[in-house]
Amino acid sequence: MKNEDKVVVLDFGGQYKELIARTVRELGVYSEILPGNTTASRLKEIAPKAIILTGGPYSVYDETSPKMDAEVLQLGIPVLGICYGMQLVCHTLGGRVEAAETGEYGTVRTTVVKDSLLFKEVNAGDVLMSHSDRVVRLPEGFVVTSQTADCPIASAENVDKNIYLVQFHPEVNRTRYGKKMIANFLFAVSGAKKGYSVRKVLQRQQQLIRSRVGNDTVILGLSGGVDSSVTAAVLEKAVPGQVVCIFVDHGLMRKNEGDEIEQAFKGKNLRFVRVNAQQRFLEKLKGVTDPECKRKIIGAEFVKVFEEESSKYGECFLAQGTIYPDVIESGANNSAVIKSHHNVGGLPKETRFKGIVEPLRGFFKDEVRKLGRMLDLPAKLVNRQPFPGPGLAVRCIGEITEEKLEILREADYIFNTELAAAKVHSDQSFCVLTPIKTVGVMGDYRTYDYVVALRAVLTNDFMTCEAQEIPYKVVRKVTSRIVNEVKGISRVVLDVTGKPPATIEWE
Ligand code: XMP
């Protein structure tokens, strides 16, 4: 990203850090997330056009709260401090922060009290506030620019020092003109130039891959998830004919999924190897009921199968579907991070490979999906919901058998087909086959069959979720179809538990 304007987002633990960095990129400027305590001298080397300080769940007076290098504020680089970032700047420069009598949470009306470049062509309007501490005295040289009923200093600035502070969150949709405020900070305050686009970075990445890999083969473990699928598509264009995608079919995929994955890569200029290892996995899982044991067995077997298959290709490179949030979450923004194969297990011994290639390492998930669309991957693959590495094994409670997997596949297919037909959007939706059998009645016969649970959740980050409200009409139709069409199920129940306390998956 040489010669292009960039923005550094300093992370103080705020849940919206990725949203800030993504918004900056959407506005056409490259952004990177670095730890909050990144030193001024490091930032001088990076020479960003602007710095944004994120929010965070701390109080500046906590001993353990993240601190910043005060010198950063003397570099002359424009700074935007958000929420905790605002409080930290004020605290660092001699202002005063206090716990407010009433915290402010939710959408609040703001009044602009001084013209500010940040509010150019917008009113501050409705903003999302989420804080208990607040700034009660600004450092010297700062003036208030907006207020709310409960927060007399909702934003402030020191134009001479190029420091802008907002107690609210401009990065979220609920701040009506938030994106415009960030654009104002980038372009009107910092004079940044647009230069970033996913397409441009993709082209550069592909050149880098070409020069690194030369004529060697690149091997990729392809699970059919978004990250590995897009990695395959990027590699195919970068080094056509040199890519080997190994798809380990462990038999724990959903209905038709293995075939759909194979179909998506048919006709592409790469070698697609489907290893039909279903029986191997089933054999290993026989009699196993403990969820952790199941995961471990599947992980170990996956690595074994992948090793066996990949060793047929001699000296080659290994590709990984690591994406930018994996790099950030590992806390090692600058060091090598290796994502395990969709958490299925470990990695094959990397030393065996000439090197690791990670074409998506700099991209956010929505950018990865955009790449997938640009590279003509089927919409179903690009928009795929997360699916656990151990697949249906963690959705088939207790011992796994081929018969139970088949029942689960059919029920799951009906559920998701009906949700799609009713246009009910959820971030993850699936069936869980419980080991409980209950009595039912079918015509003149008593039955004694399994109970299946429906689970559909709404979530932004998969760390927390709430149950999706499915119209009762849809639940009834799904239930009726499942008990009538899927042999082996006598009863359907609905899981409406949020996370916490429940997890999204049952195992
Ligand atoms: P939980 O069940 O912990 O799941 O609330 C959170 C998210 O992670 C997915 N998940 C997995 N993904 N390998 C994965 O790649 C796994 O072993 C795994 N287990 C859970 C889950 O589907 C949800 O999206």
XYZ file of C-alpha atoms and ligand atoms in Angstrom:
531
model
C 0.000 0.000 0.000
C 2.972 2.253 -0.661
C 2.245 5.817 -1.810
C -1.403 5.500 -0.911
C -3.045 7.357 1.911
C -3.806 5.176 4.869
C -5.558 5.498 8.190
C -4.519 3.776 11.386
C -7.251 2.701 13.784
C -5.823 2.383 17.292
C -7.670 -0.336 19.155
C -8.660 0.236 22.777
C -10.864 -2.849 22.996
C -13.995 -1.373 21.435
C -16.440 -3.770 19.849
C -16.752 -1.540 16.781
C -13.096 -1.382 15.753
C -13.644 -3.454 12.628
C -16.657 -1.382 11.715
C -14.536 1.778 11.883
C -11.796 0.296 9.708
C -14.318 -1.101 7.219
C -16.138 2.220 6.970
C -12.849 3.958 6.167
C -12.141 1.407 3.426
C -15.666 1.742 2.048
C -14.965 5.443 1.759
C -11.957 4.604 -0.418
C -9.053 4.931 2.010
C -6.932 1.995 3.161
C -7.122 1.317 6.909
C -5.284 -0.870 9.365
C -6.034 -1.745 12.980
C -3.121 -1.548 15.412
C -2.941 -1.953 19.200
C -3.868 1.158 21.214
C -0.387 1.443 22.708
C 1.402 1.625 19.340
C 4.216 4.133 19.827
C 4.525 7.524 18.185
C 7.793 6.493 16.557
C 6.148 3.438 14.959
C 3.305 5.623 13.716
C 5.811 8.086 12.293
C 7.270 5.272 10.207
C 3.837 4.200 8.997
C 2.968 7.855 8.292
C -0.819 7.545 8.218
C -2.878 10.414 6.898
C -5.095 10.186 9.982
C -5.473 8.258 13.230
C -8.750 7.093 14.772
C -8.938 6.009 18.406
C -11.660 3.440 19.102
C -13.995 3.177 22.061
C -13.508 0.553 24.725
C -15.193 -0.878 27.812
C -12.841 0.817 30.313
C -12.603 3.866 32.526
C -9.452 5.950 32.059
C -8.945 5.780 35.832
C -8.781 1.949 35.931
C -5.220 0.892 36.593
C -5.429 -1.744 33.931
C -7.159 0.402 31.307
C -5.301 0.665 27.985
C -3.095 3.732 27.696
C -1.761 5.589 24.699
C 1.604 7.088 23.904
C 0.964 10.811 24.596
C 3.488 11.676 21.870
C 1.002 10.417 19.291
C -1.011 13.574 19.938
C 2.042 15.729 19.132
C 2.783 14.223 15.716
C 0.572 16.703 13.885
C -1.378 13.815 12.318
C -5.146 14.444 12.516
C -6.775 12.424 15.303
C -10.395 11.391 15.787
C -11.101 10.041 19.288
C -14.304 8.050 19.672
C -15.977 7.403 23.085
C -13.169 5.944 25.263
C -10.790 7.386 22.667
C -12.185 10.856 23.400
C -11.927 10.346 27.161
C -8.367 9.075 26.848
C -7.254 12.106 24.821
C -8.826 14.464 27.363
C -7.297 12.565 30.268
C -3.883 12.542 28.582
C -3.950 16.280 27.801
C -5.082 17.444 31.244
C -8.881 17.463 30.931
C -11.199 15.731 33.381
C -13.269 12.586 32.963
C -15.901 11.490 35.497
C -18.474 8.785 35.953
C -21.806 10.368 34.961
C -24.793 10.152 37.323
C -26.791 8.623 34.537
C -25.109 6.720 31.736
C -26.317 7.357 28.202
C -27.205 4.295 26.137
C -29.118 4.296 22.890
C -30.012 6.799 20.206
C -29.912 10.370 21.464
C -30.603 13.747 19.846
C -27.558 16.008 19.528
C -27.427 19.735 19.007
C -24.508 21.308 17.206
C -23.293 24.345 19.160
C -20.348 25.357 16.977
C -19.613 25.002 13.280
C -17.215 22.119 12.809
C -15.623 20.522 9.775
C -16.796 17.213 11.226
C -20.403 18.307 10.783
C -19.907 19.809 7.319
C -23.100 19.428 5.278
C -24.815 17.449 8.046
C -26.504 18.030 11.343
C -25.154 15.914 14.127
C -28.756 14.612 14.421
C -29.460 11.289 16.130
C -26.358 9.573 17.431
C -25.634 6.315 19.252
C -24.356 6.914 22.767
C -23.019 4.094 24.894
C -21.064 5.370 27.889
C -21.127 5.809 31.642
C -17.986 7.960 32.032
C -17.898 11.329 30.299
C -15.642 14.327 29.835
C -16.527 17.130 32.272
C -13.604 19.487 31.560
C -11.829 19.806 28.252
C -8.059 20.239 27.989
C -6.803 23.711 27.125
C -7.402 24.778 23.555
C -10.465 22.539 23.006
C -14.013 23.783 22.399
C -17.373 22.015 22.597
C -19.023 21.399 19.226
C -22.196 19.500 20.179
C -24.316 18.558 23.192
C -27.098 16.216 24.218
C -29.587 16.627 27.076
C -27.435 14.453 29.358
C -24.010 15.141 27.926
C -22.873 18.777 27.760
C -19.704 17.737 25.880
C -20.934 15.301 23.211
C -18.134 16.369 20.862
C -15.194 18.749 20.929
C -12.222 19.846 18.860
C -8.915 21.604 18.818
C -8.562 22.782 15.249
C -4.963 23.992 15.688
C -3.867 20.554 16.858
C -6.181 18.779 14.395
C -7.777 16.732 17.172
C -11.488 15.893 16.958
C -13.407 14.102 19.685
C -16.845 12.481 19.777
C -18.476 10.807 22.751
C -20.918 9.054 20.400
C -20.244 6.350 17.807
C -20.177 7.680 14.222
C -19.271 4.215 12.881
C -22.673 2.607 13.519
C -25.810 2.947 11.396
C -27.771 4.246 14.318
C -25.761 7.471 14.131
C -27.690 8.850 11.228
C -24.932 10.892 9.599
C -22.040 8.947 11.095
C -20.536 7.803 7.819
C -20.597 11.379 6.515
C -18.856 12.536 9.711
C -16.097 9.971 9.173
C -15.876 11.075 5.525
C -15.567 14.686 6.727
C -12.766 13.671 9.069
C -10.943 11.819 6.293
C -11.346 14.300 3.480
C -12.187 17.750 4.921
C -10.022 17.531 8.062
C -7.189 15.200 7.016
C -7.081 15.806 3.265
C -6.904 12.075 2.559
C -7.212 10.968 -1.073
C -9.280 8.025 -2.213
C -7.075 5.272 -3.568
C -8.219 2.032 -2.029
C -10.369 -0.494 -3.789
C -10.742 -4.228 -3.309
C -10.109 -4.780 -7.023
C -6.823 -2.875 -6.960
C -5.548 -4.760 -3.928
C -6.619 -8.041 -5.494
C -4.576 -7.305 -8.604
C -1.553 -6.459 -6.485
C -2.008 -9.606 -4.405
C -2.172 -11.727 -7.519
C 1.076 -10.247 -8.839
C 2.752 -10.942 -5.492
C 1.514 -14.534 -5.521
C 2.792 -15.015 -9.083
C 6.260 -13.776 -8.302
C 6.475 -15.735 -5.041
C 5.159 -19.039 -6.329
C 6.794 -19.084 -9.759
C 5.939 -22.354 -11.463
C 5.349 -24.306 -8.265
C 2.121 -25.969 -7.214
C -0.097 -24.404 -4.536
C -2.204 -26.690 -2.371
C -5.331 -25.502 -0.607
C -7.620 -27.278 1.833
C -11.028 -26.308 0.484
C -13.981 -26.703 2.832
C -16.581 -24.925 0.739
C -16.750 -22.079 3.260
C -16.520 -18.496 2.018
C -12.865 -17.933 2.924
C -11.407 -21.077 1.391
C -13.638 -20.821 -1.695
C -12.596 -17.231 -2.389
C -8.954 -18.153 -1.727
C -9.289 -20.835 -4.412
C -10.852 -18.377 -6.867
C -8.113 -15.778 -6.252
C -5.366 -18.367 -6.713
C -6.924 -19.757 -9.852
C -6.688 -16.343 -11.498
C -3.196 -15.648 -10.127
C -1.521 -18.948 -11.010
C -3.904 -20.779 -13.346
C -3.283 -24.483 -13.654
C -0.992 -24.590 -10.622
C -3.600 -24.885 -7.872
C -4.708 -28.118 -6.243
C -7.808 -27.832 -4.053
C -8.265 -30.720 -1.686
C -11.829 -31.085 -0.509
C -12.006 -33.647 2.273
C -15.564 -34.935 2.218
C -15.981 -36.188 5.764
C -19.611 -37.056 5.197
C -20.733 -34.459 7.712
C -21.925 -31.886 5.179
C -25.509 -30.770 4.629
C -27.795 -32.076 1.897
C -26.224 -31.779 -1.584
C -23.434 -29.590 -0.208
C -20.466 -31.692 -1.343
C -21.826 -31.866 -4.892
C -22.542 -28.137 -4.955
C -18.978 -27.369 -3.926
C -17.625 -29.686 -6.592
C -19.919 -28.119 -9.177
C -18.776 -24.587 -8.284
C -15.166 -25.439 -9.089
C -15.779 -27.621 -12.113
C -14.484 -26.028 -15.285
C -12.101 -23.765 -13.421
C -8.436 -23.794 -14.214
C -7.437 -25.747 -11.131
C -7.352 -29.312 -9.969
C -10.244 -30.144 -7.640
C -9.666 -33.278 -5.611
C -12.590 -34.639 -3.663
C -11.453 -37.168 -1.112
C -14.376 -39.382 -0.262
C -13.475 -40.134 3.332
C -16.995 -40.535 4.717
C -16.537 -44.139 5.841
C -13.204 -43.374 7.530
C -14.777 -40.641 9.629
C -17.870 -42.683 10.500
C -15.701 -45.583 11.535
C -13.624 -43.392 13.877
C -16.751 -41.819 15.359
C -18.478 -45.092 16.109
C -19.735 -45.208 19.685
C -18.377 -41.738 20.541
C -20.839 -39.445 22.320
C -18.696 -36.821 24.051
C -18.726 -33.555 22.027
C -15.079 -32.712 22.660
C -13.987 -36.225 21.714
C -15.962 -35.990 18.492
C -14.277 -32.694 17.608
C -10.813 -34.057 18.384
C -11.339 -37.213 16.360
C -12.636 -35.271 13.370
C -9.766 -32.762 13.609
C -7.096 -35.446 13.796
C -8.603 -37.490 10.977
C -8.937 -34.407 8.799
C -5.242 -33.616 9.139
C -4.359 -37.232 8.384
C -6.440 -37.326 5.216
C -5.141 -33.949 4.090
C -1.554 -35.012 4.745
C -1.965 -38.208 2.791
C -3.462 -36.443 -0.182
C -1.221 -33.370 -0.223
C 1.983 -35.420 0.096
C 1.308 -36.688 -3.438
C 2.279 -33.306 -4.841
C 5.877 -33.111 -3.680
C 7.439 -29.740 -2.872
C 4.801 -27.056 -3.101
C 3.238 -24.048 -1.388
C 0.359 -24.274 1.087
C -2.462 -21.722 0.776
C -4.589 -20.626 3.726
C -7.906 -18.787 3.896
C -6.775 -16.476 6.712
C -8.664 -13.165 6.630
C -7.931 -9.825 8.333
C -10.160 -10.355 11.426
C -8.269 -13.634 12.095
C -5.052 -11.623 12.096
C -6.475 -8.953 14.407
C -8.140 -11.400 16.786
C -4.930 -13.333 17.198
C -3.517 -10.129 18.679
C -0.571 -10.424 16.355
C -1.293 -7.744 13.809
C 2.165 -7.902 12.423
C 3.300 -11.445 12.886
C 2.547 -14.567 10.922
C -0.780 -16.068 11.825
C -1.992 -19.343 10.534
C -5.599 -20.278 10.542
C -6.299 -23.912 11.115
C -8.357 -25.564 8.434
C -11.686 -24.145 9.490
C -10.831 -25.117 12.997
C -11.251 -28.712 12.002
C -7.940 -29.643 13.442
C -4.374 -28.505 13.295
C -2.276 -27.839 10.281
C -0.255 -30.252 8.270
C 3.410 -29.846 9.119
C 4.182 -26.521 7.481
C 7.855 -27.304 7.231
C 7.028 -29.736 4.490
C 5.896 -26.814 2.337
C 7.977 -24.259 0.521
C 5.936 -21.494 2.094
C 2.484 -20.293 3.089
C 0.329 -18.157 0.799
C -2.519 -16.159 2.322
C -4.149 -14.017 -0.359
C -7.016 -12.791 1.865
C -4.922 -11.789 4.857
C -5.665 -8.089 4.397
C -9.392 -8.316 3.699
C -12.485 -8.042 5.883
C -15.246 -10.619 5.511
C -17.520 -8.338 3.487
C -14.594 -7.583 1.178
C -13.941 -11.317 0.814
C -17.568 -11.787 -0.264
C -17.171 -8.896 -2.705
C -14.100 -10.617 -4.155
C -16.084 -13.838 -4.472
C -18.740 -12.006 -6.490
C -16.085 -10.309 -8.635
C -14.572 -13.709 -9.356
C -17.938 -15.199 -10.332
C -18.375 -17.679 -7.526
C -21.995 -18.832 -7.115
C -24.067 -16.612 -4.786
C -24.851 -19.590 -2.573
C -21.155 -20.068 -1.800
C -20.391 -16.383 -1.392
C -23.317 -15.810 0.988
C -22.934 -19.051 2.879
C -23.687 -18.930 6.591
C -20.900 -20.048 8.914
C -20.795 -23.812 9.191
C -18.686 -25.497 11.869
C -15.640 -27.448 10.749
C -16.887 -30.669 12.390
C -20.087 -30.138 10.410
C -23.230 -32.035 11.296
C -21.297 -33.999 13.936
C -21.954 -31.171 16.418
C -25.606 -30.975 15.381
C -26.279 -34.671 15.763
C -26.259 -35.043 19.533
C -24.796 -38.234 20.923
C -23.505 -41.027 18.738
C -23.310 -40.384 15.021
C -24.659 -42.888 12.552
C -25.282 -42.619 8.824
C -28.995 -43.047 9.444
C -29.122 -40.171 11.939
C -27.099 -37.927 9.640
C -29.538 -38.618 6.828
C -32.531 -37.722 9.019
C -30.801 -34.513 10.106
C -29.895 -33.552 6.518
C -33.479 -33.902 5.339
C -34.968 -31.942 8.259
C -32.339 -29.214 7.936
C -33.011 -28.909 4.215
C -36.750 -28.477 4.768
C -36.228 -25.889 7.498
C -33.868 -23.753 5.431
C -35.947 -24.101 2.265
C -39.040 -22.865 4.092
C -37.186 -19.991 5.752
C -35.912 -18.877 2.352
C -39.388 -19.214 0.802
C -40.874 -17.099 3.593
C -37.977 -14.597 3.226
C -37.065 -14.929 6.894
C -33.479 -13.772 7.183
C -31.328 -15.191 9.908
C -27.574 -15.165 10.317
C -27.491 -18.865 11.048
C -30.299 -21.387 10.817
C -30.149 -25.130 11.196
C -31.680 -28.235 12.742
C -30.280 -30.221 15.621
C -31.081 -33.917 15.946
C -31.506 -34.788 19.602
C -30.890 -38.333 20.903
C -34.324 -38.287 22.541
C -36.992 -40.549 21.141
C -40.633 -39.859 21.883
C -43.916 -41.552 21.138
C -45.995 -40.307 18.242
C -48.898 -41.475 16.204
C -48.994 -41.804 12.445
C -52.299 -42.999 10.996
C -53.175 -46.064 13.019
C -49.639 -46.686 14.201
C -47.718 -45.636 17.225
C -44.232 -44.409 16.421
C -41.179 -43.997 18.593
C -38.860 -41.585 16.839
C -36.391 -38.737 17.308
C -37.011 -35.135 18.376
C -35.501 -32.485 16.131
C -34.909 -28.879 17.224
C -35.058 -25.786 15.027
C -32.477 -23.083 15.683
C -32.326 -19.716 13.907
C -30.350 -16.796 15.288
C -29.613 -13.153 14.634
C -26.110 -11.949 15.399
C -23.447 -9.527 14.241
C -20.409 -11.250 15.598
C -21.462 -14.775 16.590
C -20.102 -14.017 20.092
C -23.636 -13.230 21.229
C -26.956 -13.839 19.528
C -30.674 -13.656 19.953
C -33.138 -16.175 18.645
C -34.725 -15.187 15.371
C -38.489 -14.621 15.639
C -39.917 -16.951 13.034
C -43.574 -16.298 12.124
C -45.677 -19.028 13.702
C -47.176 -19.859 10.325
C -43.707 -20.758 9.067
C -42.869 -22.812 12.175
C -46.087 -24.800 11.689
C -45.383 -25.441 8.040
C -41.803 -26.556 8.757
C -43.033 -28.817 11.551
C -45.719 -30.375 9.440
C -43.336 -30.979 6.534
C -40.622 -32.467 8.728
C -42.842 -34.954 10.574
C -44.607 -35.946 7.380
C -41.654 -36.114 5.022
C -38.745 -37.234 7.175
C -38.941 -40.786 8.370
C -37.561 -41.106 11.872
C -38.820 -37.855 13.423
C -41.864 -37.780 15.673
C -41.627 -34.304 17.141
C -40.236 -30.828 16.361
C -39.257 -28.276 19.001
C -38.049 -24.673 18.709
C -34.925 -23.425 20.488
C -35.394 -19.752 21.412
C -32.436 -19.408 23.792
C -30.073 -16.480 23.320
C -26.288 -16.534 23.667
C -25.416 -16.165 26.468
C -26.473 -18.313 28.223
C -26.660 -20.882 25.414
C -24.134 -21.259 22.612
C -25.322 -21.180 19.014
C -24.435 -24.810 18.368
C -25.657 -27.436 20.799
C -22.300 -29.186 21.106
P -21.043 -21.278 19.405
O -21.711 -22.600 19.316
O -19.736 -21.335 20.151
O -20.658 -20.906 17.898
O -21.944 -20.200 19.913
C -20.271 -19.637 17.456
C -20.060 -19.707 15.966
O -18.945 -20.556 15.670
C -19.361 -21.627 14.841
N -18.630 -22.821 15.279
C -17.552 -23.305 14.646
N -16.922 -22.874 13.545
N -15.417 -24.663 13.749
C -15.863 -23.566 13.097
O -15.282 -23.173 12.076
C -15.983 -25.154 14.864
O -15.556 -26.137 15.439
C -17.114 -24.424 15.338
N -17.947 -24.585 16.406
C -18.857 -23.590 16.339
C -20.853 -21.738 15.047
O -21.487 -22.377 13.937
C -21.243 -20.300 15.218
O -21.325 -19.643 13.973
